[in-house]
Short mmCIF file of C-alpha atoms and ligand atoms in Angstrom, two decimals:
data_model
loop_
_atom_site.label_atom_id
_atom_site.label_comp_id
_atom_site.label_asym_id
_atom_site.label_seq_id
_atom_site.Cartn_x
_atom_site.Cartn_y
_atom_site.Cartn_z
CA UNK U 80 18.58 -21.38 9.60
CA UNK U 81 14.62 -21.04 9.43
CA UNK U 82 14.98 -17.00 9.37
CA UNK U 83 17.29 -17.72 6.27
CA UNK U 84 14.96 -20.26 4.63
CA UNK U 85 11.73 -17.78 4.94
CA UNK U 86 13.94 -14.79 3.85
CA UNK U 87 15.36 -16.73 0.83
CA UNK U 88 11.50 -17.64 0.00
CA UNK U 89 10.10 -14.25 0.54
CA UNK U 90 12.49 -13.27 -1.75
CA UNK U 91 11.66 -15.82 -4.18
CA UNK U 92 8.11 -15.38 -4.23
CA UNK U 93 6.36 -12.35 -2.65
CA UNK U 94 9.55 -9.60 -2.54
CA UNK U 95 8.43 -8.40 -6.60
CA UNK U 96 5.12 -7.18 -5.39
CA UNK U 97 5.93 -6.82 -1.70
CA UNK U 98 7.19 -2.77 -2.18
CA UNK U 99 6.67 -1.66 -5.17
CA UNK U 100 8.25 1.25 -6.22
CA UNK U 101 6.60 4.33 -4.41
CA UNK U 102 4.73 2.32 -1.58
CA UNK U 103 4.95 4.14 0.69
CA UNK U 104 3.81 7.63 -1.02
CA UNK U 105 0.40 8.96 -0.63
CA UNK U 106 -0.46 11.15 -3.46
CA UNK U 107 -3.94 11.69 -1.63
CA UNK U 108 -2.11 13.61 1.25
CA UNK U 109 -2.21 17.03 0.79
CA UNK U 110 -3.56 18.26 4.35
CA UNK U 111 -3.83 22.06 5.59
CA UNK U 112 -0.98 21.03 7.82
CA UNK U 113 2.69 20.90 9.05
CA UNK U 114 3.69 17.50 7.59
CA UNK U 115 6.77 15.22 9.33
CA UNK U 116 8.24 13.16 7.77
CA UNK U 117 11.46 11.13 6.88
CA UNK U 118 13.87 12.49 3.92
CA UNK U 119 13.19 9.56 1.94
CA UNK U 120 9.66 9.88 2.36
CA UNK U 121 9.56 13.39 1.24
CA UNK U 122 11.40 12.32 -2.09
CA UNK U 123 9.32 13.68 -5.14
CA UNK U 124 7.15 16.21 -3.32
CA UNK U 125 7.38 19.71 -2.45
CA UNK U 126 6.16 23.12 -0.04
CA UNK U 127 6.52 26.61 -0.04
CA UNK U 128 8.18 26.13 3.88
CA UNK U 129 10.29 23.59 4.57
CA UNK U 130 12.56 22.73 7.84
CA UNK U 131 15.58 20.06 8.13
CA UNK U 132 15.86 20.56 11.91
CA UNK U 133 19.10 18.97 13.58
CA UNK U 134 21.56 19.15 11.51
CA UNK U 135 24.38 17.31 13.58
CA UNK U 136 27.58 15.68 13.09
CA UNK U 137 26.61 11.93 13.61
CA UNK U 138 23.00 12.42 12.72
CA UNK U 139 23.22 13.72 9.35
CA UNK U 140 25.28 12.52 7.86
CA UNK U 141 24.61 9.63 10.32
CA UNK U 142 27.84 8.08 12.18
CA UNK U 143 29.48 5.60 9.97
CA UNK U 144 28.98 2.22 9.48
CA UNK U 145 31.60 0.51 11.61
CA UNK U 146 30.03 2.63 14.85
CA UNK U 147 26.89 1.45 14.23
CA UNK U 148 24.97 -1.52 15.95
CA UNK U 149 22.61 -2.71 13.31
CA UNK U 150 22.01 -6.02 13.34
CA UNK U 151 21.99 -7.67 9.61
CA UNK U 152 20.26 -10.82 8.37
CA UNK U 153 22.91 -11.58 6.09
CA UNK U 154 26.52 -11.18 7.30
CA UNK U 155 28.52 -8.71 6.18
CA UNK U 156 30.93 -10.98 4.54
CA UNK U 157 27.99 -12.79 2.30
CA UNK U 158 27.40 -9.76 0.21
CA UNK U 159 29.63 -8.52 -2.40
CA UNK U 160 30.83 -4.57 -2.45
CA UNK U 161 28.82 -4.65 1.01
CA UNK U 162 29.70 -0.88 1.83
CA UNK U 163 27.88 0.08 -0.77
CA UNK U 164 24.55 -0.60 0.21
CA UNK U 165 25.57 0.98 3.62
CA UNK U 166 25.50 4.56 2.31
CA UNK U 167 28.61 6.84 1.69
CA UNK U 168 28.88 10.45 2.93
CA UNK U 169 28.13 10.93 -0.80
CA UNK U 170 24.69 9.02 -0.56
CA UNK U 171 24.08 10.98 2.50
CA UNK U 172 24.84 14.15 0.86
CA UNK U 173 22.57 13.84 -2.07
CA UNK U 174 19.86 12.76 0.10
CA UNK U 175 20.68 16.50 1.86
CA UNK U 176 20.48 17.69 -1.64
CA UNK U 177 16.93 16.16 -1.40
CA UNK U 178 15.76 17.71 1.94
CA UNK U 179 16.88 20.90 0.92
CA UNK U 180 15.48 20.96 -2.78
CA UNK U 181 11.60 20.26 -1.31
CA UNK U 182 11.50 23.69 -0.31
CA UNK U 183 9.83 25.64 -3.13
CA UNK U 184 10.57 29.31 -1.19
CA UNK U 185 11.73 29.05 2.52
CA UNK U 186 14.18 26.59 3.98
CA UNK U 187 15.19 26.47 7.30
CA UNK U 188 17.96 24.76 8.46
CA UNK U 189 19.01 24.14 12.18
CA UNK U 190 21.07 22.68 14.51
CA UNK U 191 22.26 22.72 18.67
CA UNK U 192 23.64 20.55 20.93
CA UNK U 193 21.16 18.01 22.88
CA UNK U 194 21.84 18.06 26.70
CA UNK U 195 23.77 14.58 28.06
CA UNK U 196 24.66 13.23 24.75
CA UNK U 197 28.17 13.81 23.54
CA UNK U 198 27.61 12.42 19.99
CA UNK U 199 25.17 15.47 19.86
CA UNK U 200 26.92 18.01 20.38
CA UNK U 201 28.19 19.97 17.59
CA UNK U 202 26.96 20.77 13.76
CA UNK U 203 27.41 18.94 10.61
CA UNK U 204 29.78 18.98 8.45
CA UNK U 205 26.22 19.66 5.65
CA UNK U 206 25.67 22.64 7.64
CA UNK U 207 28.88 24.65 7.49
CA UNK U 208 28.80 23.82 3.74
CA UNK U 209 26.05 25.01 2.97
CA UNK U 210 27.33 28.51 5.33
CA UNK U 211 29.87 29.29 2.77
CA UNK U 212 27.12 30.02 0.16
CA UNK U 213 26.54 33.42 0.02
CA UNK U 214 22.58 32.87 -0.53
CA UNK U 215 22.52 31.49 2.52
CA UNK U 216 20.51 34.11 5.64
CA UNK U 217 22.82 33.83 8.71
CA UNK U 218 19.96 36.02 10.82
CA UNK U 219 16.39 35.50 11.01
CA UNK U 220 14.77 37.62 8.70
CA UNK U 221 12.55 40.25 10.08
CA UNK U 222 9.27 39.75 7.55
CA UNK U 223 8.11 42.65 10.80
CA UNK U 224 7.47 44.89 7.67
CA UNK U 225 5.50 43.00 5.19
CA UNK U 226 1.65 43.06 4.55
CA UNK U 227 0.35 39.71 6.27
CA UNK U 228 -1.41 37.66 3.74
CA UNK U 229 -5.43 35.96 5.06
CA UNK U 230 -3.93 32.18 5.69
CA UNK U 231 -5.60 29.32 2.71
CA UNK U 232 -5.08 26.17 2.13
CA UNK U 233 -2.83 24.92 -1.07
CA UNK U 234 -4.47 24.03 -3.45
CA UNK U 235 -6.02 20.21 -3.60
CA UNK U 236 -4.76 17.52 -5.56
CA UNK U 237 -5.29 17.39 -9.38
CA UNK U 238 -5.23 14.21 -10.47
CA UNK U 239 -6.71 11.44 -8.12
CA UNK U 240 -5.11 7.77 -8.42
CA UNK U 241 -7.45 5.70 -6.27
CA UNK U 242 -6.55 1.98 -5.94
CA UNK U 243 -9.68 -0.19 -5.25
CA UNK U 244 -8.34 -1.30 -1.86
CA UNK U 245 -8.23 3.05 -0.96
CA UNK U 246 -11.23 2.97 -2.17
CA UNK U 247 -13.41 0.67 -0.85
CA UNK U 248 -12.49 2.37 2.74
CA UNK U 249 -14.28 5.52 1.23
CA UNK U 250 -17.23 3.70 0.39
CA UNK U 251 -17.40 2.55 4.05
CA UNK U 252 -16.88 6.01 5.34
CA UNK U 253 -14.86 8.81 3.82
CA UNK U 254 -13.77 9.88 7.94
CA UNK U 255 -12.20 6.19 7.78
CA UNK U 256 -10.41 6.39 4.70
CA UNK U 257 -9.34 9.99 5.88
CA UNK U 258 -7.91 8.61 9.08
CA UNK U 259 -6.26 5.09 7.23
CA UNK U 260 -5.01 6.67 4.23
CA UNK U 261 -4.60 10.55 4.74
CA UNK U 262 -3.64 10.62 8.33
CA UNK U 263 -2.05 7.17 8.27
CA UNK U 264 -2.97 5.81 11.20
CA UNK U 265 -2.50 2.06 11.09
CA UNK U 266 -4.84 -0.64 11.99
CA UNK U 267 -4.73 -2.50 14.95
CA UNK U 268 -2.46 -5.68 14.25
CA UNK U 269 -4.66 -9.16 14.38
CA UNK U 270 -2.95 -12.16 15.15
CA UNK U 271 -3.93 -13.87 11.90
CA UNK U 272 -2.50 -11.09 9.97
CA UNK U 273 -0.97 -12.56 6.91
CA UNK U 274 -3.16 -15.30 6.31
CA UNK U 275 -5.50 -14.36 3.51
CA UNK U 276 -2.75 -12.64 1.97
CA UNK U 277 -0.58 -16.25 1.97
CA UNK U 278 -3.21 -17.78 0.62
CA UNK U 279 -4.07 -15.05 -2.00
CA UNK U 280 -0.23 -16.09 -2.77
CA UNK U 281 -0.54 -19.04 -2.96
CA UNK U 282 -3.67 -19.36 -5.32
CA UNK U 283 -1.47 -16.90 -7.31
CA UNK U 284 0.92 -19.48 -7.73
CA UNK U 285 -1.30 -22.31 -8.39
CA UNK U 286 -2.95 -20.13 -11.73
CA UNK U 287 0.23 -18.78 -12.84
CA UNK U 288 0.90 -22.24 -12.89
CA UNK U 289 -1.83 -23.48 -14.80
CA UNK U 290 -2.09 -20.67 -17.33
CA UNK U 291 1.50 -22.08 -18.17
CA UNK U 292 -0.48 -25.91 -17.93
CA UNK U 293 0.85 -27.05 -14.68
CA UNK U 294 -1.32 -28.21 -12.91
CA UNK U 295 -0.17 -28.77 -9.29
CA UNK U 296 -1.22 -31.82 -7.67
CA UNK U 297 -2.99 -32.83 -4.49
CA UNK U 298 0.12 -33.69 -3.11
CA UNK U 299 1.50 -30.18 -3.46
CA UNK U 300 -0.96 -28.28 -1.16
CA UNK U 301 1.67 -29.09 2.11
CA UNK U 302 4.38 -26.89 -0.15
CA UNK U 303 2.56 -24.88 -1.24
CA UNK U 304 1.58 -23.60 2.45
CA UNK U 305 5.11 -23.89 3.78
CA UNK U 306 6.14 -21.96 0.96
CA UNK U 307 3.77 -19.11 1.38
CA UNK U 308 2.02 -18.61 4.22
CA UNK U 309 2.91 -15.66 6.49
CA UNK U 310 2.08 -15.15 9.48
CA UNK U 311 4.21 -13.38 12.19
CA UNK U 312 1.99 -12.38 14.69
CA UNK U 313 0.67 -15.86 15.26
CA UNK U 314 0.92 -17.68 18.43
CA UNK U 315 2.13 -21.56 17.91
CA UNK U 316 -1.22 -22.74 18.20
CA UNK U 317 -2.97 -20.20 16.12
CA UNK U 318 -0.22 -20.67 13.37
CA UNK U 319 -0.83 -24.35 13.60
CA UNK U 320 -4.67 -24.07 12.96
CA UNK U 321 -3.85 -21.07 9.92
CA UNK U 322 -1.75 -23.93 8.56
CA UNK U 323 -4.31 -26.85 8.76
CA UNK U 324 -7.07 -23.81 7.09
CA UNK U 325 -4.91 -22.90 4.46
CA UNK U 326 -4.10 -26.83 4.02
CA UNK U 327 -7.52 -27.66 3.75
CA UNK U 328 -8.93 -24.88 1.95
CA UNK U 329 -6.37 -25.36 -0.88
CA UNK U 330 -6.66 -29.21 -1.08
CA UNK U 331 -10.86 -28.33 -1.59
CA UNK U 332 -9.95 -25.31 -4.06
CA UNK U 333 -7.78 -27.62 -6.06
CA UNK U 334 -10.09 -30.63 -5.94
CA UNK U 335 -13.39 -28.15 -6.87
CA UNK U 336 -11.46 -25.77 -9.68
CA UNK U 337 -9.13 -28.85 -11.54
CA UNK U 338 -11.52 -28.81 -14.50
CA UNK U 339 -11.51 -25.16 -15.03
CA UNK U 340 -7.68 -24.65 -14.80
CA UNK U 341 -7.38 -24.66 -18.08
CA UNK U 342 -9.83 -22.06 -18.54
CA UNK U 343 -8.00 -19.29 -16.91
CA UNK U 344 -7.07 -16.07 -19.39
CA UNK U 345 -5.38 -14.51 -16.36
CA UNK U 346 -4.49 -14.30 -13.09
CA UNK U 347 -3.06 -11.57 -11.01
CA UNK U 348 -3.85 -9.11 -14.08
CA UNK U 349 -3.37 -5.47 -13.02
CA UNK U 350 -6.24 -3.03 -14.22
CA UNK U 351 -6.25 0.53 -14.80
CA UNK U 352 -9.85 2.69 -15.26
CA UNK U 353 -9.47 6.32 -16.63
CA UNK U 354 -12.42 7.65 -15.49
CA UNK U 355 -11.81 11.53 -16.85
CA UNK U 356 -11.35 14.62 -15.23
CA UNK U 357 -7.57 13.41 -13.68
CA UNK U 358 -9.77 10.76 -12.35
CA UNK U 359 -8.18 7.04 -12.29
CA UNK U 360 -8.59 3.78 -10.62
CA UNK U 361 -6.16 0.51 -10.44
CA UNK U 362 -6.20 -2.94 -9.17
CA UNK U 363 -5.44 -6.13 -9.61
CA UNK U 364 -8.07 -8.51 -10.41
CA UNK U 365 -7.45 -12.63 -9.14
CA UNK U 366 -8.65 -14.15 -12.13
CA UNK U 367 -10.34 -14.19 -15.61
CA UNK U 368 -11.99 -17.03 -16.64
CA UNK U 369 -12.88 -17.59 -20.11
CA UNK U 370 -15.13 -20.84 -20.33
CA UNK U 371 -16.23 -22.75 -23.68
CA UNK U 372 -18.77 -21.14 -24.52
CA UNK U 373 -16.78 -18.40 -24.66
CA UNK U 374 -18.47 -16.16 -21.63
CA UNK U 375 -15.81 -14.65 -19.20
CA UNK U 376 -15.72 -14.54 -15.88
CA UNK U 377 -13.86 -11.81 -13.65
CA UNK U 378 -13.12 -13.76 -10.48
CA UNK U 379 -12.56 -12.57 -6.67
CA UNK U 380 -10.90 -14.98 -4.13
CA UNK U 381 -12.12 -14.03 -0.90
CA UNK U 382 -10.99 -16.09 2.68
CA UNK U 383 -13.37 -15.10 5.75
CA UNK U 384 -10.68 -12.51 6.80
CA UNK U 385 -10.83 -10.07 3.88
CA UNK U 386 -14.70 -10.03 4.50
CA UNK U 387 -16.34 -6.33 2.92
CA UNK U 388 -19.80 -5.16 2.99
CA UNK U 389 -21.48 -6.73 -0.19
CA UNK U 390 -22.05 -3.28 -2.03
CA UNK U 391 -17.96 -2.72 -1.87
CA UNK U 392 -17.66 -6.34 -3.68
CA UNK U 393 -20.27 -5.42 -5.80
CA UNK U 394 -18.54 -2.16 -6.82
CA UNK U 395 -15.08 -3.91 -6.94
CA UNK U 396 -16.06 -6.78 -9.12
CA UNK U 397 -17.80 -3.85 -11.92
CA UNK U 398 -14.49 -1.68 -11.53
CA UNK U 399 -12.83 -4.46 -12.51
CA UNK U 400 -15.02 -5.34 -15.02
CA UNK U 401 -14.52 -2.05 -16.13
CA UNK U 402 -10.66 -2.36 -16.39
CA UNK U 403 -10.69 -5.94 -18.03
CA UNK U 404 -13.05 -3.67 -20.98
CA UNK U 405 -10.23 -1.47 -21.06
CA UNK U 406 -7.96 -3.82 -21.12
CA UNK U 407 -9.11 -6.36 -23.95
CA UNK U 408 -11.61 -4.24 -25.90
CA UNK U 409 -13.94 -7.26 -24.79
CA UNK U 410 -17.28 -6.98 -22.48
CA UNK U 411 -17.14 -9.60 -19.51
CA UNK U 412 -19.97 -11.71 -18.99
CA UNK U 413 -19.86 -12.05 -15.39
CA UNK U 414 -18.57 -10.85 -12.36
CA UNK U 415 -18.05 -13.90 -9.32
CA UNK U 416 -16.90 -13.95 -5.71
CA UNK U 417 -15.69 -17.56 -5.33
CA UNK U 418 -16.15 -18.34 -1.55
CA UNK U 419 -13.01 -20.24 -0.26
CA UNK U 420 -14.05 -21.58 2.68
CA UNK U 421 -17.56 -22.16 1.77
CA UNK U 422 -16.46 -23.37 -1.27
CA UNK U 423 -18.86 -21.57 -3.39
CA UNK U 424 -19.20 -19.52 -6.75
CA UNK U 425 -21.47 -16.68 -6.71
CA UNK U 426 -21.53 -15.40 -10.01
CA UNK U 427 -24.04 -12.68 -11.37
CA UNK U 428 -24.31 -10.71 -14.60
CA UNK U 429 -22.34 -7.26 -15.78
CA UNK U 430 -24.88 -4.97 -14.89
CA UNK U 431 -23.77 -1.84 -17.10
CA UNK U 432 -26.43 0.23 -14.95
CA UNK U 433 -24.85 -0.52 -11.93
CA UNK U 434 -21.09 0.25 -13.71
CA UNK U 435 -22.56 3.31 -14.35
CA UNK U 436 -23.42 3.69 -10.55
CA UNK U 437 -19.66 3.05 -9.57
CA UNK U 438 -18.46 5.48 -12.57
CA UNK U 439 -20.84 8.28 -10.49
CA UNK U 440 -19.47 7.15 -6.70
CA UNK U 441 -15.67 7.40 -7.77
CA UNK U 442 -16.35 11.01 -9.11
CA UNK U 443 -17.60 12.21 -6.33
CA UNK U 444 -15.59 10.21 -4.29
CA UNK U 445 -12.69 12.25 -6.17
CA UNK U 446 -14.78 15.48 -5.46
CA UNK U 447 -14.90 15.25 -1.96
CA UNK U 448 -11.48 14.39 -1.54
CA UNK U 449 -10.29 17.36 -3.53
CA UNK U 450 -12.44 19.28 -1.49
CA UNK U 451 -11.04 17.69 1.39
CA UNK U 452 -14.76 16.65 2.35
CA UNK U 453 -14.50 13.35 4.67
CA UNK U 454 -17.48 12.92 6.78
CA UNK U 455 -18.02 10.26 9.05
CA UNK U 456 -21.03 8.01 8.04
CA UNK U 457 -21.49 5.98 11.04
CA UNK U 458 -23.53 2.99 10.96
CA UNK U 459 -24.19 0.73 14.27
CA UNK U 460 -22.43 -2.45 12.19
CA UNK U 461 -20.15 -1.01 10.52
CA UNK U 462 -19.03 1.25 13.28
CA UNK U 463 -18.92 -2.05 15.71
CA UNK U 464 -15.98 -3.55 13.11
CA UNK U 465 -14.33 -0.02 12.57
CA UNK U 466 -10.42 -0.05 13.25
CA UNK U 467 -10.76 3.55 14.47
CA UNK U 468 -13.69 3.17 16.75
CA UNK U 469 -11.75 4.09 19.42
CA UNK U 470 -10.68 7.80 17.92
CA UNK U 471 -14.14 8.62 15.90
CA UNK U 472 -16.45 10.57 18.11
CA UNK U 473 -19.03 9.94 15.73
CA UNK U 474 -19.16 6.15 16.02
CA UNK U 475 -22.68 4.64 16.52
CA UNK U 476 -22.96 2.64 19.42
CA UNK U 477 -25.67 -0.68 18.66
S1 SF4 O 115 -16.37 4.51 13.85
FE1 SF4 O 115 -17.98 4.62 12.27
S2 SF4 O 115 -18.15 6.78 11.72
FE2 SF4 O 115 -16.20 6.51 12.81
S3 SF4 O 115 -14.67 6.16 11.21
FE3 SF4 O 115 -15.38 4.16 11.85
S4 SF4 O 115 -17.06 3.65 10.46
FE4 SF4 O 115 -16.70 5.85 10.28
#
């Protein structure tokens, strides 16, 4: 009953902006390399050379539904026209269509039967289609007497789409961002995961709330957390002290910010910087505050768990001031971190110098990355907290 509860909520509140469209696509990625990946991941992208290895009857298309043992969260029975979301052979034919269409020159398409498993043991039905077309080589070609070509690299991206959360791993150290975003190697998971991104949800709610005048009460903060917060690596007793934080830190962010609520311009506003040259930046900023006096504030929530060198906030806050120019046609006044746990507002003047500063780092952050130019830039702190310390040679030691 629980799983049902926290699926029906996740899809209430955090499924819109869980995966957006495209997630999972990284238009930085364009190595001097063989590439695997998934059909679906290869979906809008394309190479001279392309292989769909193992083409077999009950892999692709893959055995139908009934012989599968997926386990569903929902039974079948609860959702209408249910087959449909299982795939047809015509869903798993145009996603053929797919693999075959990323090839811009060369496609190679192959199949044979895997020792000890009968369900592997003879071609798909996709490959002796595509045998009746007559553009199809039957023989490897013998390329034996064709000038070989000096090996280079395709060319590098053109246009550069950083988001400020890329980003800011480049200003730590380009070799991280190459191995976290290019390379994709993921994090080591922390126990807490989750929890500054439930309560980054839940704040959410709170000021969409308020822009509309709602303001929630005191005696909301208990819902509030049971609603959002996250957490599924947690142990019992480390989810039971997340819950009495996030309790407690939105009970004192309530109590601090009530007079201000109705201040708020936005919250959750998306931001986009064209910086020229193919070069643009998005994010999301928490919130805008526009007080009486008619000065306005560009907010960032942070928890102790998103904690980020200062210069990266720094840099954040003015790219965001930045966008909210864009946006409006207005000039902020001020750029603030608001503390959660310490409770505190540190706010601090635009300083169009220093915007100026940022405009110059995302250039040439854009620069090196089409020059595919990622150095490591280790430093004995920063190295100490690095996720990849255990791959990067070049880690400082303290
Ligand atoms: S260990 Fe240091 S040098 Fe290596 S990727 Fe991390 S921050 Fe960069």
């Amino acid at each position: 009953m629980e799983k049902y509860a926290g699926f029906a909520k996740f899809l209430e509140y955090g499924a819109e902006h869980a995966y957006p469209e495209g997630w999972q696509d990284n238009q930085y990625a364009n190595p001097d390399a063989v590439r695997v990946m998934t059909v679906h991941q290869a979906k809008g992208m394309q190479w001279p050379v392309v292989f769909v290895p193992a083409l077999l009857k009950n892999r692709f298309p893959s055995k139908k539904p009934g012989g599968r043992t997926v386990w569903h969260l929902l039974p079948r029975a609860g959702v209408k026209g249910q087959a449909r979301f299982e795939g047809t052979i015509e869903d798993e034919r145009r996603l053929f269509y797919v693999a075959m269409t990323r090839s811009q020159k060369f496609l190679h398409v192959t199949w044979g039967p895997v020792p000890g498993n009968s369900h592997a043991q003879r071609a798909s039905e996709f490959w002796t289609d595509i045998l009746a077309s007559s553009w199809v080589k039957r023989r490897p070609s013998d390329y034996t007497g064709r000038k070989r070509l000096a090996p280079s690299p395709r060319a590098g991206v053109a246009n550069v789409v950083f988001s400020f959360s890329d980003l800011k791993y480049f200003f730590e150290c380009p070799y991280q961002f190459k191995l976290r975003i290019l390379y994709g190697f993921n994090a080591p998971i922390h126990e807490a995961l989750g929890y500054g991104k439930s309560l980054h949800d839940a704040l959410a709610e709170v000021h969409a709330r308020a822009i509309r005048g709602e303001v929630p009460g005191d005696d909301e903060v208990g819902r509030l957390v049971k609603t959002h917060l996250h957490t599924p690596y947690a142990y019992p007793s480390l989810r039971a002290q997340l819950e009495a934080a996030a309790e407690r830190v939105l009970g004192h962010y309530l109590h601090d910010n009530r007079e201000l609520f109705d201040k708020i311009e936005f919250s959750e506003k998306n931001v986009e910087i064209n910086l020229g040259d193919g070069i643009t930046v998005n994010g999301r900023i928490d919130l805008v505050r526009r007080i009486d006096t008619d000065q306005t504030y560009i907010v960032d929530l942070k928890s102790s768990d998103r904690v980020q060198p200062e210069q990266v906030t720094e840099a954040q806050l003015h790219v965001y001031a930045l966008g909210y120019r864009e946006l409006t046609g207005r000039r902020p006044d001020f750029v603030e971190v608001y503390e959660l746990d310490e409770r505190k507002r540190k706010p601090r003047s635009v300083d169009d110098e220093f915007i100026g500063d940022v405009k110059v780092n995302v250039r040439n952050a854009a620069d090196a990355l089409r020059r595919s130019e990622l150095p490591p830039a280790p430093a004995p702190k920063k190295c100490k907290d690095c996720d990849y310390k255990g791959l990067c040679s070049a880690r400082a030691h303290s």
